Amino acid sequence: MSDATARAAKRPRTTTAERPLSPHLEIYKPMLTMMMSIAHRITGAALYFGSVLLVWWLLALATDAGSFQTASAVLGSWFGKLVLFGFTWALFHHLMGGVRHFIWDMGKGLDHPEREQLAQLSLIGGLVLTLLVWIAVFIKG
Amino acid sequence: MANDKNSLRTPLGSIRYLGSARSGTAHMWAVRVTATALFFLVIGFVWTLLSLVGSDYATVRATLGQPIPALVMLGFTTLAAYHMMIGMRVIIEDYVPDPHQREWALIANMAFSVFVGLACVYAILKISFT
């Protein structure tokens, strides 16, 4: 036996072995695909919490004209519109990300340069859809 | 790797904590199925809301009380509530290490998602039938 092995044999056995963790956030340069991945999760969480706005609006509509007036006034204020714009963007960004995941599920678009192109397309697509919807809102209202 | 003659890892150390998680496919599939349905429903949802921009209380109420808009809204809100629940479940499982806190967080997630779904269904039905 070598010295190291002899010393290891005499050491008491522990039940959990502590292993070093490989660094990730500390060393990786932020790439588009990386950012889009966490953005997909963040937009999902934003939509999760933002769903209360829809609940509020629907309940107000179901209650009476007064409640609906209040809800519409708040959501229609400049701040409300800003929040709704962000919510719409989160929705369409998450939607485009979902389509991207579907393409990956089929085994396509995983290689370079397709994955960057898909990421760019979904980022732009989300923005375009948001703008289209809000232009329509602006024209109608 | 541990199979190298020069590796310093013990055999037990090299195999511990490896192995299949044995679950997760059902979740992944549920996400895909609800996402597919939501892809179409969200188009209907956005279309319905856009058509109501600038309308008054009576008009909005009357429109959402019609069968097709009501069904689109019902479908969208219930599936979205389920999709967001299972999505948030993964986020909690990823970021809450303490088992006690994790269990409470998962329960809170279910409670919130069920509330959102129920509240929307209640509101839409009330609008449709009163």
XYZ file of C-alpha atoms in Angstrom:
271
model
C 0.000 0.000 0.000
C 1.182 3.521 -0.734
C 1.226 6.150 2.037
C -1.847 7.902 0.673
C -3.877 4.701 0.503
C -2.817 3.689 4.013
C -3.844 7.079 5.383
C -7.173 6.896 3.534
C -7.855 3.434 4.924
C -7.344 4.691 8.482
C -9.609 7.761 7.991
C -13.148 7.396 9.467
C -15.837 6.815 6.820
C -18.320 9.708 6.593
C -21.877 9.238 5.373
C -21.870 12.146 2.950
C -18.970 12.992 0.730
C -18.554 16.678 0.047
C -17.727 17.307 -3.524
C -16.616 20.526 -5.186
C -19.259 22.087 -7.458
C -18.342 22.995 -10.973
C -18.627 26.788 -11.484
C -21.269 27.925 -13.960
C -22.585 31.462 -13.494
C -19.154 32.650 -12.447
C -17.413 31.589 -15.629
C -19.847 31.429 -18.542
C -20.112 34.398 -20.873
C -23.801 35.286 -21.205
C -24.934 33.814 -24.515
C -28.262 34.528 -26.190
C -29.496 30.946 -25.774
C -28.623 31.043 -22.075
C -30.420 34.361 -21.574
C -33.465 33.186 -23.512
C -33.684 30.100 -21.339
C -33.871 32.032 -18.088
C -36.115 34.637 -19.752
C -38.546 31.832 -20.584
C -38.689 30.958 -16.899
C -38.873 34.590 -15.736
C -41.688 35.440 -18.187
C -43.523 32.323 -17.003
C -43.243 33.460 -13.391
C -44.309 37.004 -14.340
C -47.404 35.643 -16.085
C -48.082 33.477 -13.037
C -48.186 36.439 -10.665
C -49.770 38.762 -13.238
C -52.751 36.438 -13.597
C -54.309 38.222 -10.616
C -54.911 41.194 -12.918
C -57.104 39.052 -15.154
C -58.894 37.604 -12.125
C -59.544 41.101 -10.797
C -60.889 42.354 -14.114
C -63.177 39.344 -14.615
C -64.498 39.434 -11.055
C -65.128 43.180 -11.353
C -67.007 42.583 -14.612
C -69.077 39.865 -12.943
C -69.878 42.023 -9.910
C -71.302 45.354 -11.080
C -70.675 48.431 -13.215
C -69.004 50.323 -10.353
C -66.383 47.646 -9.705
C -65.768 47.331 -13.422
C -65.337 51.103 -13.693
C -62.686 51.033 -10.973
C -60.829 48.102 -12.496
C -60.918 49.632 -15.970
C -59.756 52.993 -14.650
C -56.769 51.495 -12.846
C -55.796 49.147 -15.691
C -56.363 51.951 -18.192
C -54.237 54.492 -16.370
C -50.781 55.200 -17.760
C -49.225 52.951 -15.129
C -51.825 50.253 -15.691
C -51.211 50.362 -19.426
C -47.481 50.090 -18.797
C -48.001 46.987 -16.664
C -50.351 45.498 -19.269
C -47.830 46.198 -22.009
C -45.208 44.337 -19.992
C -47.656 41.521 -19.354
C -48.427 41.252 -23.081
C -44.736 41.151 -23.902
C -44.149 38.461 -21.257
C -47.033 36.487 -22.774
C -45.783 36.632 -26.358
C -42.169 36.093 -25.382
C -43.139 33.012 -23.395
C -45.353 31.869 -26.284
C -42.496 32.149 -28.785
C -40.194 30.377 -26.333
C -42.733 27.590 -26.065
C -42.790 27.180 -29.841
C -38.990 27.002 -29.745
C -39.190 24.232 -27.147
C -41.596 22.340 -29.386
C -39.145 22.541 -32.264
C -36.450 21.185 -29.960
C -38.759 18.416 -28.782
C -38.914 17.257 -32.388
C -35.141 17.093 -32.370
C -34.677 20.023 -34.727
C -32.883 23.315 -34.381
C -30.469 22.139 -31.684
C -27.265 22.704 -33.639
C -25.313 25.797 -34.509
C -26.396 28.164 -36.114
C -30.047 27.097 -35.906
C -30.281 27.509 -32.157
C -29.110 31.130 -32.257
C -31.383 31.866 -35.205
C -34.348 30.377 -33.363
C -33.497 32.422 -30.282
C -33.320 35.626 -32.328
C -36.540 34.789 -34.180
C -38.474 34.152 -31.003
C -37.134 37.314 -29.367
C -38.097 39.431 -32.382
C -41.375 37.551 -32.859
C -42.428 38.251 -29.303
C -41.670 41.954 -29.662
C -43.469 42.203 -33.018
C -46.610 40.497 -31.717
C -46.634 42.765 -28.663
C -46.321 45.863 -30.796
C -49.017 44.684 -33.225
C -51.478 44.065 -30.414
C -50.798 47.401 -28.765
C -51.040 49.294 -32.050
C -54.462 47.671 -32.424
C -55.351 48.748 -28.871
C -54.245 52.287 -29.650
C -56.271 52.416 -32.867
C -59.415 50.992 -31.268
C -59.354 52.874 -27.986
C -13.254 8.848 -14.278
C -13.207 6.312 -11.438
C -12.401 3.559 -13.885
C -8.965 5.043 -14.579
C -6.173 3.369 -12.746
C -4.964 6.800 -11.620
C -8.328 8.035 -10.249
C -8.330 8.985 -6.572
C -12.088 8.353 -6.187
C -13.259 5.405 -4.156
C -15.663 3.027 -5.910
C -18.509 4.021 -3.583
C -17.814 7.717 -4.061
C -17.943 7.366 -7.801
C -21.422 5.765 -7.931
C -23.214 7.526 -5.092
C -26.105 9.829 -6.080
C -26.065 8.646 -9.669
C -29.162 7.070 -11.065
C -32.487 7.765 -12.696
C -34.843 10.261 -11.117
C -37.546 7.767 -12.193
C -40.148 10.450 -12.686
C -40.698 13.593 -14.687
C -42.063 12.362 -17.981
C -45.659 12.881 -16.904
C -44.901 16.469 -15.969
C -43.089 17.157 -19.231
C -45.966 15.711 -21.221
C -48.593 17.681 -19.280
C -46.672 20.879 -19.999
C -46.577 20.073 -23.740
C -50.247 19.127 -23.984
C -51.488 22.177 -22.081
C -49.081 24.389 -24.010
C -50.465 23.151 -27.340
C -54.040 23.832 -26.274
C -53.034 27.199 -24.833
C -51.307 28.167 -28.092
C -54.694 28.156 -29.805
C -56.674 29.403 -26.827
C -54.398 32.389 -26.247
C -55.051 33.530 -29.819
C -58.773 33.404 -29.063
C -58.211 35.096 -25.720
C -56.231 38.001 -27.185
C -58.679 38.303 -30.097
C -61.659 38.460 -27.717
C -60.048 41.078 -25.491
C -58.948 43.159 -28.470
C -62.484 43.169 -29.825
C -63.644 44.585 -26.485
C -61.204 47.502 -26.291
C -63.134 50.748 -25.859
C -66.481 49.026 -25.197
C -68.681 49.887 -22.242
C -69.702 47.665 -19.359
C -72.913 46.370 -20.909
C -71.260 45.491 -24.203
C -68.337 43.683 -22.563
C -70.675 41.741 -20.317
C -72.968 40.818 -23.202
C -70.079 39.687 -25.407
C -68.384 37.544 -22.773
C -71.742 35.989 -21.981
C -72.053 34.591 -25.495
C -71.190 30.881 -25.845
C -68.041 31.075 -28.000
C -66.249 33.887 -26.151
C -67.268 32.367 -22.808
C -65.946 28.948 -23.799
C -62.697 30.429 -25.083
C -62.253 32.325 -21.820
C -63.169 29.283 -19.736
C -60.806 27.055 -21.668
C -57.988 29.552 -21.581
C -58.225 30.388 -17.873
C -58.532 26.802 -16.639
C -55.709 25.434 -18.769
C -53.539 28.468 -18.067
C -54.095 27.977 -14.335
C -53.016 24.337 -14.625
C -50.044 25.117 -16.875
C -48.846 27.851 -14.527
C -49.232 25.571 -11.535
C -47.054 22.795 -12.936
C -44.594 25.352 -14.280
C -44.191 27.056 -10.928
C -43.829 23.632 -9.303
C -40.606 23.095 -11.243
C -39.314 26.538 -10.287
C -39.967 25.821 -6.608
C -38.338 22.398 -6.826
C -35.287 23.982 -8.420
C -34.773 26.873 -6.034
C -36.119 25.855 -2.604
C -33.704 23.362 -1.044
C -35.120 23.090 2.488
C -37.744 20.281 2.471
C -40.021 22.049 4.974
C -40.102 25.346 3.072
C -40.399 23.469 -0.211
C -43.523 21.632 0.885
C -45.197 24.846 2.035
C -44.202 26.609 -1.168
C -45.669 23.788 -3.261
C -48.895 23.927 -1.276
C -49.070 27.713 -1.653
C -48.528 27.273 -5.397
C -51.427 24.851 -5.646
C -53.670 27.092 -3.553
C -52.908 30.161 -5.652
C -53.350 28.383 -8.972
C -56.611 26.765 -7.913
C -57.841 30.151 -6.691
C -57.028 31.796 -10.032
C -58.750 29.034 -11.980
C -61.824 28.929 -9.758
C -62.200 32.709 -9.619
C -62.072 33.011 -13.413
C -64.583 30.175 -13.923
C -66.912 31.712 -11.337
C -66.710 35.148 -12.941
C -67.295 33.875 -16.486
C -70.231 31.721 -15.444
C -71.744 34.567 -13.468
C -71.408 36.826 -16.500
C -73.006 34.190 -18.721
C -75.957 33.318 -16.545
C -76.962 36.526 -14.761
